[in-house]
Short mmCIF file of C-alpha atoms in Angstrom, two decimals:
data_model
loop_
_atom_site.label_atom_id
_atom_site.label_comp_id
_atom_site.label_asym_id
_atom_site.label_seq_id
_atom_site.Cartn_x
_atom_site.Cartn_y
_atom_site.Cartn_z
CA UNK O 4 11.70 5.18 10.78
CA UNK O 5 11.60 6.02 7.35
CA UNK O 6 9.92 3.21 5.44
CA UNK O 7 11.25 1.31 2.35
CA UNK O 8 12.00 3.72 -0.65
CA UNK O 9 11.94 2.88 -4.11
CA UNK O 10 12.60 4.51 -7.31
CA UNK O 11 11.61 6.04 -9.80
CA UNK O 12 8.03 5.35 -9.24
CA UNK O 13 7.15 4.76 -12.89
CA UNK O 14 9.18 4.29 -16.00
CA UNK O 15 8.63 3.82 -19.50
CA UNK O 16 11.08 2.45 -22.16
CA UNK O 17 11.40 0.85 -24.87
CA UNK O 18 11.34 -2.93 -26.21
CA UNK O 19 15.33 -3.99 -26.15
CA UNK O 20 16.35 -1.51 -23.73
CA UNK O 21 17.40 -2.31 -20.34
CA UNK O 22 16.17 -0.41 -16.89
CA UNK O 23 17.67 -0.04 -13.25
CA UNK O 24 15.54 0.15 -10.40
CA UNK O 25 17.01 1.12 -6.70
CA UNK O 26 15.31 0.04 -3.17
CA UNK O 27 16.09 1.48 0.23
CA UNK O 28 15.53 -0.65 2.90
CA UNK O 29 14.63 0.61 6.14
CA UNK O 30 17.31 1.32 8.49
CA UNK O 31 18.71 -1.77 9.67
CA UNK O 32 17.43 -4.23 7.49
CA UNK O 33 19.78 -6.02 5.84
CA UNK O 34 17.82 -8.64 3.50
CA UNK O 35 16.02 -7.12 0.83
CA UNK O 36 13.67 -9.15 -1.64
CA UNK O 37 12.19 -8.32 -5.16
CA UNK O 38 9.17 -9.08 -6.25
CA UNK O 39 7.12 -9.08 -9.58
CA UNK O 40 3.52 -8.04 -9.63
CA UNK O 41 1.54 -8.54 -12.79
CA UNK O 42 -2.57 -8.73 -13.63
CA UNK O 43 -1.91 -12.81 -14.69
CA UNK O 44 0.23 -14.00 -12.49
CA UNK O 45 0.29 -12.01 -9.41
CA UNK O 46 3.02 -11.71 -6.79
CA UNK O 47 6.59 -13.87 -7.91
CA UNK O 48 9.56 -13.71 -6.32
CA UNK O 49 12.92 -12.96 -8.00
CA UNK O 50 15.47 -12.73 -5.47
CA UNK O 51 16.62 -11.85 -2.46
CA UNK O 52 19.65 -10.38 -1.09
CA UNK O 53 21.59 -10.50 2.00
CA UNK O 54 24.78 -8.57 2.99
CA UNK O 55 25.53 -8.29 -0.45
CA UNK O 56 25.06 -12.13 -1.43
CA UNK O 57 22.07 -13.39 -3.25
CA UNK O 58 20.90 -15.72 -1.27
CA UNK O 59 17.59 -17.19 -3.20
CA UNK O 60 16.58 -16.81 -6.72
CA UNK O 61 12.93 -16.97 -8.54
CA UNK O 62 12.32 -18.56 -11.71
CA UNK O 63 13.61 -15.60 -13.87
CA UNK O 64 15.28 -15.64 -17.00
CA UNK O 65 18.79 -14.21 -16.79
CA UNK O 66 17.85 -10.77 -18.00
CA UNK O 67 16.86 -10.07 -14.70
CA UNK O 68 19.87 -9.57 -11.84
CA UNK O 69 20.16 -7.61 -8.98
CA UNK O 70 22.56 -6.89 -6.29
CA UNK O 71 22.99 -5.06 -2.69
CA UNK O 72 25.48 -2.84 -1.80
CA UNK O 73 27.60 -2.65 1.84
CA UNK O 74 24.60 -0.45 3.20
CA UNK O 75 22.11 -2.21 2.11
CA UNK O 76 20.46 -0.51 -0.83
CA UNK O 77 19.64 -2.88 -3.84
CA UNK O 78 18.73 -2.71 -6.98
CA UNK O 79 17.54 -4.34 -9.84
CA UNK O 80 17.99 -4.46 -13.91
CA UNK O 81 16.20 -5.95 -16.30
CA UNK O 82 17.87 -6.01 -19.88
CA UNK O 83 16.90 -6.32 -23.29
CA UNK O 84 13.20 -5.95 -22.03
CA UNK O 85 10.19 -7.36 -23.58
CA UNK O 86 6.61 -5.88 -23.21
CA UNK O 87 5.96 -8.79 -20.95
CA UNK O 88 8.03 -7.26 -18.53
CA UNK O 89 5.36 -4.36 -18.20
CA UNK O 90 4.82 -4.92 -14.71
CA UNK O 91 4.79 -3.39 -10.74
CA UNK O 92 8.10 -4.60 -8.83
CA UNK O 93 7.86 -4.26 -5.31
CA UNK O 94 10.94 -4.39 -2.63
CA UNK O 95 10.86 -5.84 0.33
CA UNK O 96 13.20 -5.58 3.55
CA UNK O 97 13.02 -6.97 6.76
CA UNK O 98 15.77 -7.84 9.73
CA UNK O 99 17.45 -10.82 9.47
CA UNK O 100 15.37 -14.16 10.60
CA UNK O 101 12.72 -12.03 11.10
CA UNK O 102 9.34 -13.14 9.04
CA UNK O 103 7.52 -9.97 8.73
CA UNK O 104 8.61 -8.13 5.15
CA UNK O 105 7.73 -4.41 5.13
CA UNK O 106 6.97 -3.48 0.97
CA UNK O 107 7.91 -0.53 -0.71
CA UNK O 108 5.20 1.48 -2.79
CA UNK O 109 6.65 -0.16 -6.13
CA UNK O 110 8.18 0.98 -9.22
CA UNK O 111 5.76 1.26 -12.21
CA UNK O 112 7.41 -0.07 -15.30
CA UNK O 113 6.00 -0.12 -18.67
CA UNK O 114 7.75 -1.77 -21.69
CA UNK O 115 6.56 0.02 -25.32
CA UNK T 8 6.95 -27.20 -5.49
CA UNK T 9 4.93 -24.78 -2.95
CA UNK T 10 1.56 -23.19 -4.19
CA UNK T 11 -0.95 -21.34 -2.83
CA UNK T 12 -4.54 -20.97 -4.16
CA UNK T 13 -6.83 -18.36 -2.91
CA UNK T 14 -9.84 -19.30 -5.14
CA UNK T 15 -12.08 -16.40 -4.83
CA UNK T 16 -10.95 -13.32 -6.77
CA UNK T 17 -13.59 -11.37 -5.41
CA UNK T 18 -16.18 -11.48 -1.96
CA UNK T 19 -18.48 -8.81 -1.24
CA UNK T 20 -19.92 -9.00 2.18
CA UNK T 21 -22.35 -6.52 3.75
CA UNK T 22 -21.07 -4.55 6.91
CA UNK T 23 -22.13 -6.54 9.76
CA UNK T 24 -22.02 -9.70 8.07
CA UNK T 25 -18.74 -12.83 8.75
CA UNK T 26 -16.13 -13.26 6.35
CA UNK T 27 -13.98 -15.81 5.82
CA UNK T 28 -11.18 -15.45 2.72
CA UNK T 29 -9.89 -18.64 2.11
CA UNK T 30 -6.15 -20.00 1.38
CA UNK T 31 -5.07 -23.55 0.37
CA UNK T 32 -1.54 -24.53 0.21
CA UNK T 33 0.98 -26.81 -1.07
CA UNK T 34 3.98 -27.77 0.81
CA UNK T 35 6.01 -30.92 1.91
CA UNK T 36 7.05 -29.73 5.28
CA UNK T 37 6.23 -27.32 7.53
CA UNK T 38 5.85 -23.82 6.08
CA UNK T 39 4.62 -20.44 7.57
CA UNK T 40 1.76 -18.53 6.73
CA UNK T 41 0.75 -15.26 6.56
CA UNK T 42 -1.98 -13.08 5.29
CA UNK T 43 -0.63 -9.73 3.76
CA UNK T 44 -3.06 -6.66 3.05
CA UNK T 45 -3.40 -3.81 0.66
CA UNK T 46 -5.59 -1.36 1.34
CA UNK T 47 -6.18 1.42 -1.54
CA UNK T 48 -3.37 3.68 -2.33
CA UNK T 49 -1.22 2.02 0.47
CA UNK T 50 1.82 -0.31 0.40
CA UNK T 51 1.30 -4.26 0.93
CA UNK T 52 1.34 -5.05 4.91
CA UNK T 53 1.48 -7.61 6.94
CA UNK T 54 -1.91 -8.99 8.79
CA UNK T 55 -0.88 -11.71 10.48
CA UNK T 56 0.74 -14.81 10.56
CA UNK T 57 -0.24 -18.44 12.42
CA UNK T 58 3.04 -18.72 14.31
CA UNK T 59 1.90 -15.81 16.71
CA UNK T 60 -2.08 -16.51 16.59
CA UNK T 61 -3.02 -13.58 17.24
CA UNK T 62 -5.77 -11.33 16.31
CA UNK T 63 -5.33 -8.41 14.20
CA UNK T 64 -8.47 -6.01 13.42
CA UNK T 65 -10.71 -8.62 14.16
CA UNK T 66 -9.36 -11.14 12.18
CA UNK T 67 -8.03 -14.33 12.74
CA UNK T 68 -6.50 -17.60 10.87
CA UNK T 69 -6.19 -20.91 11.80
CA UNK T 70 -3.65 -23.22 10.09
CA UNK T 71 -5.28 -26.29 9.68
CA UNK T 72 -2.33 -28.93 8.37
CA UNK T 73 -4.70 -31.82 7.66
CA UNK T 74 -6.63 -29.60 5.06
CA UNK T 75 -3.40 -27.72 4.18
CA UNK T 76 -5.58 -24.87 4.64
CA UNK T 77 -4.90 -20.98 6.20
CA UNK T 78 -8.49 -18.95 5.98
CA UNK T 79 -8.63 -16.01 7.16
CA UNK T 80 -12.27 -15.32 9.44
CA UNK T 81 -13.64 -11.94 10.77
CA UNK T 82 -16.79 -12.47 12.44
CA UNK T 83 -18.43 -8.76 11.83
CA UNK T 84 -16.96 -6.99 8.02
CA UNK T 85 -16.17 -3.56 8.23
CA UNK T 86 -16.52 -1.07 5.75
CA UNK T 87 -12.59 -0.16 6.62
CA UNK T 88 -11.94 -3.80 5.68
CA UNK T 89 -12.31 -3.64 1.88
CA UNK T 90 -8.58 -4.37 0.40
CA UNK T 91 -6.80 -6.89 -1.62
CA UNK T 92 -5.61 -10.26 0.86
CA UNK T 93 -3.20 -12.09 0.22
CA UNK T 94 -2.12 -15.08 1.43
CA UNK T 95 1.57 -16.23 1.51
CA UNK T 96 3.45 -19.00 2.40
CA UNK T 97 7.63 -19.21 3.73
CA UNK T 98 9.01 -22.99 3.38
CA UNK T 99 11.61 -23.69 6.12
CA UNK T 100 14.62 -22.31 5.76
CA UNK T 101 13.75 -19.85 2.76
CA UNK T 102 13.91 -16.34 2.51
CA UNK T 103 11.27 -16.19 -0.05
CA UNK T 104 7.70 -15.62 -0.38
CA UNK T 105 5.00 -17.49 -2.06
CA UNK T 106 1.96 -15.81 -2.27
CA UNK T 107 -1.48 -16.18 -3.95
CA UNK T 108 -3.08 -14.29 -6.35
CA UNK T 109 -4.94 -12.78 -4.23
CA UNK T 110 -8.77 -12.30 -3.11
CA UNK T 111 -10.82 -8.35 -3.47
CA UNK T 112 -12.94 -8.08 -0.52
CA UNK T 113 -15.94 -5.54 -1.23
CA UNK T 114 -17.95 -4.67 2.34
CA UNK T 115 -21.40 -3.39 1.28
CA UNK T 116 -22.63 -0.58 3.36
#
């Protein structure tokens, strides 16, 4: 099986713009999570997705939403971003009730 | 609130020698742990986690509920073992992951 895709793999943009990033999850897997990796403050959660409802949400300002589509792909958008938001996110799918989350390589963003 | 704390950001071990990464955790209930991996240039992976006790690569973890602790023990490093770990925590009934800032292990040939 193809493993969980994301993209693009690195992005730059600007202060005040806003960025979409996409995740694949491997075939079958229906929940999909999104995660924030920075040097400070490590690994945070921002949400996670289910059949198309958000089912949990990190502590996130409201510039960031995401959502999942009828086969399962997600993504996420950040608006209005701030160079704090300079970080790796990292998807995450696994099957439902199952415990073990299989990551994605990450998307690289960089806020200038 | 659920925390984890893995207080050593880095241990360097020589080959041959026992490790033991530790993870402490805070959680009113009873939550699952895991320890996730990242080896260089490679996606985060799953290790292991204490509901199946099992042994992955040599290494083991033992939830101890008392110490609201989840270390993670290999009794003979490898040079194949140096990576990021990370320890992470699931409260019941959540679909979210708590994890810890992780700990660098460095095995010295």
């Amino acid at each position: 099986k193809a493993g969980v895709t994301q993209t693009p793999r690195y992005l730059i943009k600007t202060r005040g713009q806003q960025v979409t990033l996409s995740c694949s999850p491997i075939s079958g897997h229906r929940s999909v999570s999104w995660y924030q990796q920075t040097p400070g403050q490590g690994l945070q959660f921002l949400f996670e997705y289910f059949s198309e409802t958000q089912r949990n949400k990190g502590n996130f300002p409201g510039r960031f939403s995401g959502r999942q589509f009828s086969n399962s792909r997600s993504e996420m958008n950040v608006s209005t971003l701030e160079l704090g938001d300079s970080a790796l996110y990292l998807c995450a799918s696994s099957l439902e009730r199952s415990p073990r989350a299989f990551f994605g390589q990450g998307t690289r963003l960089t806020v200038v | 609130a659920q925390r984890v704390t893995q207080p050593e950001k880095l241990l360097s071990v020589f080959k041959g020698a026992p490790v033991e990464l530790k993870c402490n955790y805070s959680y009113s209930g009873s939550p699952e742990l895991f320890w996730y991996v990242q080896y260089s240039r490679q996606r985060l992976q799953l290790l292991l986690r204490h509901i199946s006790r099992e042994s992955i690569k040599g290494f083991t973890a033992d939830l101890n509920k008392g110490e609201t602790s989840f270390h993670l023990k290999k009794p003979f490093a490898q040079e194949e073992d140096s990576a990021m770990y990370y320890c992470a925590l699931r409260g019941a009934g959540s679909y979210q992951l708590t994890f810890g800032k992780g700990t660098k292990l460095s095995v010295i040939p």
